[in-house]
Coordinates of C-alpha atoms and ligand atoms in Angstrom, one line a residue:
X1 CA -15.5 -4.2 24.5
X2 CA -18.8 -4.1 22.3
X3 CA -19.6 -0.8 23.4
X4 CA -16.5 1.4 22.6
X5 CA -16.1 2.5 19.0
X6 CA -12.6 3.4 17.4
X7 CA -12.5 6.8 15.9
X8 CA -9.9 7.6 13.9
X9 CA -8.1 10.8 11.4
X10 CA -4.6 10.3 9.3
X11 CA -2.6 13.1 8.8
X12 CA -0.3 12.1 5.9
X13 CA 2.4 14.1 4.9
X14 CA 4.0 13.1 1.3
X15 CA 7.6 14.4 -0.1
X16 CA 7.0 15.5 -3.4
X17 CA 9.1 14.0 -6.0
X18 CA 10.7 17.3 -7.2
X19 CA 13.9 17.9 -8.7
X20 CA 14.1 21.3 -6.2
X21 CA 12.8 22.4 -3.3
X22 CA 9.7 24.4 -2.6
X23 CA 10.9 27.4 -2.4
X24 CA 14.4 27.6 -4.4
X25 CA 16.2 25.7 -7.1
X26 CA 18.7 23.7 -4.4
X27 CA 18.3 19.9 -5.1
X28 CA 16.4 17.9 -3.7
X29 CA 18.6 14.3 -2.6
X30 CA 17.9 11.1 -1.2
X31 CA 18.2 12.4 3.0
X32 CA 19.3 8.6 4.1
X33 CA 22.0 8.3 1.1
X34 CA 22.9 11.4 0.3
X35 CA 25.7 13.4 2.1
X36 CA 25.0 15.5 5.3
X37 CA 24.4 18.9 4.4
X38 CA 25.1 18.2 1.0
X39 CA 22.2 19.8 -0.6
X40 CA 21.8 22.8 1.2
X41 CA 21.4 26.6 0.0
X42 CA 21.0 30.5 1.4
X43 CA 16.6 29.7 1.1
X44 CA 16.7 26.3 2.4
X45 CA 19.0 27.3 5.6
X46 CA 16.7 30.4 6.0
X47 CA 19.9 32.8 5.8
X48 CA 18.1 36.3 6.3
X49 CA 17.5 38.3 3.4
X50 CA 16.9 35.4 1.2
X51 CA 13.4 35.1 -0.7
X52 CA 11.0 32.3 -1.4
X53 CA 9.8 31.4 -4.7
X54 CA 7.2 28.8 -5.1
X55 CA 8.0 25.8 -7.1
X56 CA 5.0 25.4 -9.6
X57 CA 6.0 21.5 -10.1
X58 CA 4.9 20.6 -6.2
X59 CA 1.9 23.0 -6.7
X60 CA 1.0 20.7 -9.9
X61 CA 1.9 17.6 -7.8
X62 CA 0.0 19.0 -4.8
X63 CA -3.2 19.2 -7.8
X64 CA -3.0 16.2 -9.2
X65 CA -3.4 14.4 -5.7
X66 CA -6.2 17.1 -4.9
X67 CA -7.8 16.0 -7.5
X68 CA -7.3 12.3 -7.4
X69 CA -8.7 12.4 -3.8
X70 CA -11.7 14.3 -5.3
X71 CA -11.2 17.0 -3.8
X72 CA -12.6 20.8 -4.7
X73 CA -9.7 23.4 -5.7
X74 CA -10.2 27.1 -4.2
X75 CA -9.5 29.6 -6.7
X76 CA -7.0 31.2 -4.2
X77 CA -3.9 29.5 -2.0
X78 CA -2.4 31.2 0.6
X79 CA 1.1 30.5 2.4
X80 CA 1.5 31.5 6.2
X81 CA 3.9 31.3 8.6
X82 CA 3.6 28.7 11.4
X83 CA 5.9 29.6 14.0
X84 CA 8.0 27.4 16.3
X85 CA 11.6 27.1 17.3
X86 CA 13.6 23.6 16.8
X87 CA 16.8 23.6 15.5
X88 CA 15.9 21.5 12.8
X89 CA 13.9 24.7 11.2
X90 CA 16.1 27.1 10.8
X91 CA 14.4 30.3 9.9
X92 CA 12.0 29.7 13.1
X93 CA 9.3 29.1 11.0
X94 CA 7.7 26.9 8.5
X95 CA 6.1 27.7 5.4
X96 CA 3.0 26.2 5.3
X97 CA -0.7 26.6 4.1
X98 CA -3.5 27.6 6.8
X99 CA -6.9 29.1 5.9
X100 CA -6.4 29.0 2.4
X101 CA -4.9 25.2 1.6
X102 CA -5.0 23.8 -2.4
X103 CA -7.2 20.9 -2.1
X104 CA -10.9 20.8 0.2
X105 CA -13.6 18.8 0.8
X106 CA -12.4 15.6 -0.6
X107 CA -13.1 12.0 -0.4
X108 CA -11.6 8.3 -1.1
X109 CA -13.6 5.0 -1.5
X110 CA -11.6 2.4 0.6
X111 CA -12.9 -1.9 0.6
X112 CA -12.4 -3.0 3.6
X113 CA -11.7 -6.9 4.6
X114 CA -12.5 -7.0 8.6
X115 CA -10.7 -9.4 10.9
X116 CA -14.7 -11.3 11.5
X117 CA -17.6 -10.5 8.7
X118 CA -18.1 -9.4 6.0
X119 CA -15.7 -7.1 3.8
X120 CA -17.6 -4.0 3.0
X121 CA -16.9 -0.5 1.2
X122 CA -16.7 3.1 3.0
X123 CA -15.9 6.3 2.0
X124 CA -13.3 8.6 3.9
X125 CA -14.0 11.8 3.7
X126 CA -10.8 14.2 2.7
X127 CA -10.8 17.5 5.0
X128 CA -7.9 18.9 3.3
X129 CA -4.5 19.1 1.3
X130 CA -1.9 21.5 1.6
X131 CA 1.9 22.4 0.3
X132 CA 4.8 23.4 3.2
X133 CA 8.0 22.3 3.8
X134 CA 10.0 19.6 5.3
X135 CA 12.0 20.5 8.5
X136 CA 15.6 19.1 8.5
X137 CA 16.8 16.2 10.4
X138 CA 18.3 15.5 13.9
X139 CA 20.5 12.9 14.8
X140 CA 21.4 12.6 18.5
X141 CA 25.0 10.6 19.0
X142 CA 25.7 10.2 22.6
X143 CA 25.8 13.4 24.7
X144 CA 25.7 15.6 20.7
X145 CA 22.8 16.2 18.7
X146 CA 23.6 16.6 14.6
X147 CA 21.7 18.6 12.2
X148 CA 21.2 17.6 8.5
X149 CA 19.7 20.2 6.3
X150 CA 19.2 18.3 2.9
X151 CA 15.9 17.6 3.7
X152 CA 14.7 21.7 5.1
X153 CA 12.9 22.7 2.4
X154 CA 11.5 19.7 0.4
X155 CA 7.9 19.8 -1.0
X156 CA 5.8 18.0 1.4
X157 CA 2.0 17.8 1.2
X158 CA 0.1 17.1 4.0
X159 CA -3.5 15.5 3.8
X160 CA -6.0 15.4 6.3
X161 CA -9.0 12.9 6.8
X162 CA -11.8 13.4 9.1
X163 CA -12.2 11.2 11.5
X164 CA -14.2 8.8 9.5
X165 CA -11.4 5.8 10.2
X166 CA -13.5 3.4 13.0
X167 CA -10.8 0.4 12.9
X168 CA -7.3 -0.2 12.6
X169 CA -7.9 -2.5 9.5
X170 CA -10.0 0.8 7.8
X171 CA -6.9 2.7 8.8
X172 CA -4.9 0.2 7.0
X173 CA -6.9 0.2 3.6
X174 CA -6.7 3.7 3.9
X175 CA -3.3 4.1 3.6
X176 CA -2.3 1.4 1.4
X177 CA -4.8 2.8 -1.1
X178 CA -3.6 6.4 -0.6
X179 CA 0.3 5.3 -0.8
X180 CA -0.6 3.3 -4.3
X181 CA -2.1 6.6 -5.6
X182 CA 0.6 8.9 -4.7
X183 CA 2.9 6.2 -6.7
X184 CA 0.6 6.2 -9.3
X185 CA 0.6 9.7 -10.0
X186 CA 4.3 9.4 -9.7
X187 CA 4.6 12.4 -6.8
X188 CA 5.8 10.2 -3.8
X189 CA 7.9 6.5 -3.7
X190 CA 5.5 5.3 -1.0
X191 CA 8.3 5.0 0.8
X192 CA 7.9 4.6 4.6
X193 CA 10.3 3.1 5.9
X194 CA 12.8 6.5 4.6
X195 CA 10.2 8.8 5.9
X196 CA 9.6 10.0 2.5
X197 CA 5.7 9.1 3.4
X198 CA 4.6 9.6 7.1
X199 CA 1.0 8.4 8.5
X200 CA -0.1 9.5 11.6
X201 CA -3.9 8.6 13.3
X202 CA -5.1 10.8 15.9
X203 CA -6.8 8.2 17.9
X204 CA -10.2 8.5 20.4
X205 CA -12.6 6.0 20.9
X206 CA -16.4 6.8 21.6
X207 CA -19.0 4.6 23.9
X208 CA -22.0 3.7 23.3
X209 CA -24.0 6.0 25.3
X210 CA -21.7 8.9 23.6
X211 CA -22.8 12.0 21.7
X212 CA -19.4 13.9 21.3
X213 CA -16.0 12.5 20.5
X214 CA -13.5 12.2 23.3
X215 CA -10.0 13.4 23.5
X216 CA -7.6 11.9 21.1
X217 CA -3.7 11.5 21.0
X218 CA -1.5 11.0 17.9
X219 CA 1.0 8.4 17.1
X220 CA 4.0 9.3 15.4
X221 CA 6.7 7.5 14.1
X222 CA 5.2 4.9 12.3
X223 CA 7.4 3.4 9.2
X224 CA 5.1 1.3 7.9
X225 CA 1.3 0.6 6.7
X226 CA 1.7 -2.4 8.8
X227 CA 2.9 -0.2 11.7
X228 CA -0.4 2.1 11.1
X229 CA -2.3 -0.9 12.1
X230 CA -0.7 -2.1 14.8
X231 CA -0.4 0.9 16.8
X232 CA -4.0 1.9 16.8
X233 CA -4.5 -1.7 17.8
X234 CA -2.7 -0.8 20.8
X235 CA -3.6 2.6 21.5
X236 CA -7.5 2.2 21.0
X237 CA -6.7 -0.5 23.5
X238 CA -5.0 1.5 25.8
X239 CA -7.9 4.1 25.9
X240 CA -10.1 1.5 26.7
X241 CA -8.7 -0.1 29.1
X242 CA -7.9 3.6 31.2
X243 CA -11.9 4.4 30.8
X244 CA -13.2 1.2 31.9
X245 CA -10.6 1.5 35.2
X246 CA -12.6 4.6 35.5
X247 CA -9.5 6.9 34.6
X248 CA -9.2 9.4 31.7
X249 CA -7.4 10.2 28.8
X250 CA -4.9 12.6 28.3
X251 CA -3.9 14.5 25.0
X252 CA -0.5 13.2 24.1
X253 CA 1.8 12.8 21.2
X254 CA 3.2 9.0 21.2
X255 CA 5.4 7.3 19.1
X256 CA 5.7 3.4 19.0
X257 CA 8.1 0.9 19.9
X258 CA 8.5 -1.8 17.3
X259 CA 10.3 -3.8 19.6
X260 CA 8.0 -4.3 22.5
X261 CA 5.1 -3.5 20.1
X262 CA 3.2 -1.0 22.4
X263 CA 2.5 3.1 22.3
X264 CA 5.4 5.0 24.0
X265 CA 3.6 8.5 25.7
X266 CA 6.4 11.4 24.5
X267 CA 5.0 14.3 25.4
X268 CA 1.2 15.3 26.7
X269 CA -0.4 18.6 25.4
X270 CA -1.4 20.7 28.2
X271 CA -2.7 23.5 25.9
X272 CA -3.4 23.7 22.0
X273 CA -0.4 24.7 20.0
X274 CA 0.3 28.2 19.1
X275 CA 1.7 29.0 16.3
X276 CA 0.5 32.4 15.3
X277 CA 0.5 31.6 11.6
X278 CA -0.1 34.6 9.9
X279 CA -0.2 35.0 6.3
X280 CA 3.4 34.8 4.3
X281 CA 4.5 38.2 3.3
X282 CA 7.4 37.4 1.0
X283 CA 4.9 35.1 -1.4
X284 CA 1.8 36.5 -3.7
X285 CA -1.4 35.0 -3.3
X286 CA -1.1 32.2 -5.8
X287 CA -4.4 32.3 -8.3
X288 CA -5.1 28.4 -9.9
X289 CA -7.3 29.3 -12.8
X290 CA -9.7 27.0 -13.8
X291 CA -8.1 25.8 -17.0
X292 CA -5.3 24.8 -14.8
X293 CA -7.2 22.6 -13.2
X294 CA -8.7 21.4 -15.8
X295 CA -5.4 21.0 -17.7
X296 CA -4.4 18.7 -14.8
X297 CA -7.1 16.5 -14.2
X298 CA -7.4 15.5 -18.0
X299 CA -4.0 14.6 -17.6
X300 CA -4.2 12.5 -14.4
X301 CA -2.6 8.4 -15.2
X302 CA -5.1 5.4 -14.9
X303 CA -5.5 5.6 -11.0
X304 CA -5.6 1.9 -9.1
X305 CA -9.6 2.1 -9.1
X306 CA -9.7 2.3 -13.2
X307 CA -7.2 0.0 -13.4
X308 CA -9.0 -2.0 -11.4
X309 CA -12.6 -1.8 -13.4
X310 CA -10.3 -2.5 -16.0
X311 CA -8.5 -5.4 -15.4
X312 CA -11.9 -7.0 -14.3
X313 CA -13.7 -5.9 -17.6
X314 CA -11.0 -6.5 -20.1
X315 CA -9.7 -9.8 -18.5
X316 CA -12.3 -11.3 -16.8
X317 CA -10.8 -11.0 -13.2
X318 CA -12.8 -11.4 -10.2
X319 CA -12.6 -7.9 -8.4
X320 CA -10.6 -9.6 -5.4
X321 CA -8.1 -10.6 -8.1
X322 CA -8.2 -7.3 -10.0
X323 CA -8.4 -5.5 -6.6
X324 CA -5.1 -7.0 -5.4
X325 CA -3.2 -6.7 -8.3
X326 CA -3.4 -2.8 -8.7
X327 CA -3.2 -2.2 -5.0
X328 CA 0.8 -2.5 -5.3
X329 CA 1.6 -0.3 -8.0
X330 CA 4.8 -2.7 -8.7
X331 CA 3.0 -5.6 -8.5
X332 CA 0.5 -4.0 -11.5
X333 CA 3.2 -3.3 -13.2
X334 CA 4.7 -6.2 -13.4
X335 CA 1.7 -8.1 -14.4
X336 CA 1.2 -5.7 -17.1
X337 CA 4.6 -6.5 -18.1
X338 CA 3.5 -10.2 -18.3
X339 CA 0.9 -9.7 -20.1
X340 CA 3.0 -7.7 -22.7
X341 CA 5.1 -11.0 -23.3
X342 CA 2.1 -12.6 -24.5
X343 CA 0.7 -14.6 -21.2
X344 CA -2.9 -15.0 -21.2
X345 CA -4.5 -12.3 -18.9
X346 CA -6.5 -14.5 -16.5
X347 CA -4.0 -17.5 -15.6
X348 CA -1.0 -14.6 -15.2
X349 CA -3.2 -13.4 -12.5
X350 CA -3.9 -17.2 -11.1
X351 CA -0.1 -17.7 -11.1
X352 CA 0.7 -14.6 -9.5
X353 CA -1.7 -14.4 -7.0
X354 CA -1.2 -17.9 -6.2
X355 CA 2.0 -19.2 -6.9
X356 CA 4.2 -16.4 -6.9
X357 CA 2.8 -14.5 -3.9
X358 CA 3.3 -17.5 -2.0
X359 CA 6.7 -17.7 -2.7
X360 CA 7.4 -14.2 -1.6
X361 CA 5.6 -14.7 1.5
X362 CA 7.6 -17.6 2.3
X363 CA 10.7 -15.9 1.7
X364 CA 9.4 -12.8 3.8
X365 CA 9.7 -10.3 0.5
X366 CA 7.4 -7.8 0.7
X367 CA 4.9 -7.2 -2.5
X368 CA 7.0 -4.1 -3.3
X369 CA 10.0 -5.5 -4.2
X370 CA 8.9 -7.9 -6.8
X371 CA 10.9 -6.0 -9.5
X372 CA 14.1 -6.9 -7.5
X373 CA 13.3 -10.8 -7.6
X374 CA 15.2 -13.3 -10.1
X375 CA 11.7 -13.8 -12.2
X376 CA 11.8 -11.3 -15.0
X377 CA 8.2 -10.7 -16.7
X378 CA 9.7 -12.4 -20.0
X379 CA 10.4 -15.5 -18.0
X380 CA 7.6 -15.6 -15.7
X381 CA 5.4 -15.3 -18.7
X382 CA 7.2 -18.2 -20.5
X383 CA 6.1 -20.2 -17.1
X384 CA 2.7 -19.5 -17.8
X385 CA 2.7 -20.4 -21.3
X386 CA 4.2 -23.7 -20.5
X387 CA 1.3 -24.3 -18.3
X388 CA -1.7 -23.2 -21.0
X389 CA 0.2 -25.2 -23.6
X390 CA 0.4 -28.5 -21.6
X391 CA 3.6 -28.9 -21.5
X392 CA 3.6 -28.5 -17.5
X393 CA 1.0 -29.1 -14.7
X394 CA 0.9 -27.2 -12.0
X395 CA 2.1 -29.5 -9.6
X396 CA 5.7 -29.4 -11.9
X397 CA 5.0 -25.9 -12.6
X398 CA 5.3 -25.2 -8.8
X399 CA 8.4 -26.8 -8.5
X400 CA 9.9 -24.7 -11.8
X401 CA 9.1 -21.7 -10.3
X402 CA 10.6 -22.6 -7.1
X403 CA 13.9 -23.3 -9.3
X404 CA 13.3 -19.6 -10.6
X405 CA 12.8 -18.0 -7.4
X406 CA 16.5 -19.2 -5.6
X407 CA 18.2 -19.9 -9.1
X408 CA 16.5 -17.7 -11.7
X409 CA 17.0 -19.5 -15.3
X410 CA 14.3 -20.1 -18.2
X411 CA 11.2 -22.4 -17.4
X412 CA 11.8 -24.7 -20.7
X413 CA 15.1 -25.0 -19.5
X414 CA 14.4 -25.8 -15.9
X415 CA 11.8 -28.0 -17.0
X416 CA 14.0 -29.9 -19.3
X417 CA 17.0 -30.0 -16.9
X418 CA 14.8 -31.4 -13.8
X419 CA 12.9 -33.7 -16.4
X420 CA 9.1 -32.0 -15.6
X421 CA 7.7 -31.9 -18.8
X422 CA 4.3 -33.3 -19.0
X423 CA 3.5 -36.1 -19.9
X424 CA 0.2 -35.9 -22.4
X425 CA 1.1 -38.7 -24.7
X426 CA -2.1 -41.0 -24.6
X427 CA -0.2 -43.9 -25.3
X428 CA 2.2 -44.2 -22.6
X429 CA -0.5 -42.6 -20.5
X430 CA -2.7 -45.6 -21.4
X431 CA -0.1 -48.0 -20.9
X432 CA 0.6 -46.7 -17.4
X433 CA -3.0 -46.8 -16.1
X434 CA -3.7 -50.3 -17.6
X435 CA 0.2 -51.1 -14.9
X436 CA -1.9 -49.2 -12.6
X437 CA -4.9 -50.7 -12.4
X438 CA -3.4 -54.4 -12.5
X439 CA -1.3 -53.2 -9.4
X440 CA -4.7 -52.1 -7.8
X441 CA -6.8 -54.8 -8.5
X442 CA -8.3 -54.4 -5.0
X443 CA -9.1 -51.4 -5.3
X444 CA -10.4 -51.6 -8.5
X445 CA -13.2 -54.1 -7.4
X446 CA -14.6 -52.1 -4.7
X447 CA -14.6 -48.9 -7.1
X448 CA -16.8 -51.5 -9.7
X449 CA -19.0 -52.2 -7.0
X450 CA -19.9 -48.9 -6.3
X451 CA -17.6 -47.0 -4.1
X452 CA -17.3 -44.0 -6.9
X453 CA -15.5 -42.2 -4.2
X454 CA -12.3 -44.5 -4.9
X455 CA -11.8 -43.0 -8.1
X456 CA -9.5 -40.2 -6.3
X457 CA -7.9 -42.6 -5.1
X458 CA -6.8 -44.2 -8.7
X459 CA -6.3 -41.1 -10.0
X460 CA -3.3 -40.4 -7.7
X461 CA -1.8 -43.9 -8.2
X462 CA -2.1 -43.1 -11.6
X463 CA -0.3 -39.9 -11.3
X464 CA 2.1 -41.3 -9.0
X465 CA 3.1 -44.0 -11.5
X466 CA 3.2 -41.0 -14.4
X467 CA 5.8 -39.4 -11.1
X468 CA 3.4 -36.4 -11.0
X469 CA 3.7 -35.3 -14.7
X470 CA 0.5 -36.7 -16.3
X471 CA -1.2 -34.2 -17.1
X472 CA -4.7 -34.5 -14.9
X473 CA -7.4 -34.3 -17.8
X474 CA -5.8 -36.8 -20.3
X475 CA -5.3 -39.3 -17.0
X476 CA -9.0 -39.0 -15.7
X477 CA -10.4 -39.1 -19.2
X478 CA -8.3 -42.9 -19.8
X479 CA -9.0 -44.0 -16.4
X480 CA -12.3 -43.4 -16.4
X481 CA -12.4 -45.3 -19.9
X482 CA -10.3 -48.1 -18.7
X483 CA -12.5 -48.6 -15.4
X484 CA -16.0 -48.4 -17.7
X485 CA -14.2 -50.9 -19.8
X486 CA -13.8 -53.2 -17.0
X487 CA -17.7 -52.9 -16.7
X488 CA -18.0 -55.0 -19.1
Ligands
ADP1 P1 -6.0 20.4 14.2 O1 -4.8 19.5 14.3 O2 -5.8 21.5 13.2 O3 -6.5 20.9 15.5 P2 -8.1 18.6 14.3 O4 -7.8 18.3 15.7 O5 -9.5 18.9 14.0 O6 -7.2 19.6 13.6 O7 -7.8 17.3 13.4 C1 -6.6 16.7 13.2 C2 -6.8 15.3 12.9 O8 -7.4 14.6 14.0 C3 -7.8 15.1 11.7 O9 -7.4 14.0 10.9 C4 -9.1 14.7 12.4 O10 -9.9 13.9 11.6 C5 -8.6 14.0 13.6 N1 -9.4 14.1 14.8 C6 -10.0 15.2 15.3 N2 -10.7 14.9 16.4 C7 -10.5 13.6 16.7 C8 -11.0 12.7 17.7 N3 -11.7 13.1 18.7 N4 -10.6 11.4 17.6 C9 -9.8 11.0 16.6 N5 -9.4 11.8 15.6 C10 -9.7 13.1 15.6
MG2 MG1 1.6 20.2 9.2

């Protein structure tokens, strides 16, 4: 198994969040909500004798992420025709870029957590980013297939990686760190699951012994980061299993079968494709001046690796902390939003990291949709106060925020209702150790006569007797009085 080595490319493609489409002013809609055919026009159904125009908000999009991904800008872009028939592109033909795309030679630092070792950095190297357009969609309802046009047309960008990938958990970083910059620039939703972002890995895997790559295939379908990760799991598989049985592998396109979790062959490639581009005749050459490029990249938002230094430089994070707060764009803006109700910086991370992120893994919501929860940032940032202030420990803190999760409400309020405030009061804290260590007495003696580990062991009688409220430093601090007092 040791001796075969993944090797993997992502071809992304990314709807650009544009009001129109790239080459006219016709709407762009939401293609799951929206209306069949609702948002449709002469350029977008490629009546003849229409015209393109290029839409210079995608081409600014289609720069900022160029740029983001470090990649170098050619001084000329060039549209051209790649031709194929499906009835899902009506003018026989997609605009695309070929020889001349916007964005080159690129790159993006991914860290890496492996499944065994240690987690490690690696840079991907970027081959390319270019602007076409989105194909309509098919529908196919029993022995009828149905076209929807709202989506012909729509700014897409496509980036390619080389095939620098070499696991399916690179893969994954890959793409979860390219999705939370395309959300941070504000071009794309991240998401998958509508199609609006599409991932697919061209998959090979190389032997040992190897000095050229082997033939790949290409997953489609996949509507989900998670679904990335799985598939080349299964693929690379695949291809290993066929060479070691001494067979070959074919070129194919696949798509995956979330049900049955495996690669589904759809078609094999006999030949390369042909699709005669040629370059565009009804659109100039479009020029991007320097300045323009310039213009945009002073402009570019705090992308998830600033953030990042940020958050560990200005709050004292850990970079694991830092590194999985930005990583979700909604889960970094939501801890900014705490932060802007006044929590401190460092235990707002704690508590979301730890408390709250188990919750939503226990109630299967993914990271994304932490917005949508019952836990506003106001709220969640009066939980943490409470906590900094005293007023609850964390085991009672646990149990409030459970109490926010499934009924939402204020902390102070849940805190008084359930009767979880802390208990810091010395006095009744005293009194309740001296009840405590009269109803240990046992226990006690063996801890005097040198079993120190038995301390623990007070401490949660203590705390049992306080019914888990105590707070933890003002009980060890009077037990460990009370016990030195019993010294004598
Ligand atoms: P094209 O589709 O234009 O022919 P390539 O085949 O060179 O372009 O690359 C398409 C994608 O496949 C790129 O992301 C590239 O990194 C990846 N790729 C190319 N060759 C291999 C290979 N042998 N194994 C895995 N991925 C590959
Ligand atoms: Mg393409």
């Amino acid at each position: 198994m040791n001796a075969w080595k993944p090797v993997i490319g992502l071809e992304i493609h990314a709807e650009l969040l544009t009001e129109s489409k790239m080459f006219s002013a016709c709407p762009v809609v939401d293609s799951v909500e929206a209306p069949p055919n609702s948002a449709v026009d002469p350029v977008s159904l490629g009546l003849p004798g229409t015209l393109p125009v290029i839409n210079a908000r995608a081409v600014e999009f289609g720069l900022m992420v160029g740029l983001a991904l470090n990649c170098e800008i050619p001084p000329l872009n060039q549209f051209a025709r790649k031709s194929y028939f499906y009835p899902d592109l009506p003018k026989g033909y997609q605009i695309s870029q070929y020889d001349r795309p916007l964005a080159i030679n690129g790159w993006l630092d991914i860290d890496v957590t492996p499944e065994s070792g240690e987690p490690y950095s690696k840079r991907i190297r970027i081959r390319r980013a270019h602007l076409e357009e989105d194909t309509g969609k098919l529908t196919h309802v029993g022995g009828a297939s149905l076209v929807d046009y709202n989506r012909a047309g729509v700014p897409l960008l496509e980036i390619v990686t080389e095939p620098d990938i070499n696991s399916a958990e690179e893969a994954e970083s890959f793409g979860r760190k390219l999705r939370a910059i395309l959300q941070y620039l504000g071009v794309n939703n991240g998401d998958m699951s509508k199609g609006v972002l599409r991932m697919e890995p061209n998959i090979s895997v190389m032997h040992s012994s190897d000095t050229a790559f082997r033939t790949r295939t290409e997953v489609k379908n996949l509507n989900s980061i998670r679904n990335v990760f799985r598939a080349i799991k299964a693929e690379v598989e695949r291809q290993i299993k066929l060479y070691e049985s001494g067979d070959t592998v074919k070129q194919a396109t696949l798509g995956w079968d979330d049900v049955k979790q495996r690669v589904v062959i759809q078609r094999y490639k006999e030949r390369a494709d042909e699709y005669r581009y040629f370059p565009e005749p009804d659109l100039p050459v479009l020029e991007i001046s320097r300045e323009q490029v310039e213009e945009v990249r002073a402009h570019l938002p705090e992308l998830p690796d600033r953030k990042r230094e940020r958050f560990e430089r200005e709050f004292g994070l850990t970079a694991y902390d830092a590194s999985v707060l930005v990583m979700e764009q909604a889960i970094a803006h939501y801890y900014e939003g705490v932060l802007a109700e006044g929590a401190n910086p460092k235990s707002a991370a704690n508590w979301i990291l730890g408390g709250l992120f188990s919750v939503m893994n226990a109630n299967d919501v993914p990271r994304e949709e932490i917005e949508h929860t019952r836990i506003s940032a106001r709220q969640f940032a009066a939980l943490v106060k409470l906590v900094d202030e005293g007023k609850l420990n964390k085991g009672a803190a646990t149990t409030v925020l459970n109490s926010m999760w499934t009924e939402g409400g204020d902390p102070a309020q849940i805190m008084e209702a359930q009767g979880l405030a802390q208990v810091s009061d010395t006095g009744a804290i005293s009194a309740v150790v001296e009840q405590a260590l009269v109803a240990n007495d046992a226990m006690v003696q063996r801890y005097l006569n040198g079993e120190e580990k038995l301390f623990g062991a007070l401490v949660g009688a203590c705390m049992k007797a306080l019914a888990g409220k105590g707070d933890p430093k003002v009980v060890n601090d009077l037990l460990r009085r009370a016990l030195d007092a019993r010294r004598g």
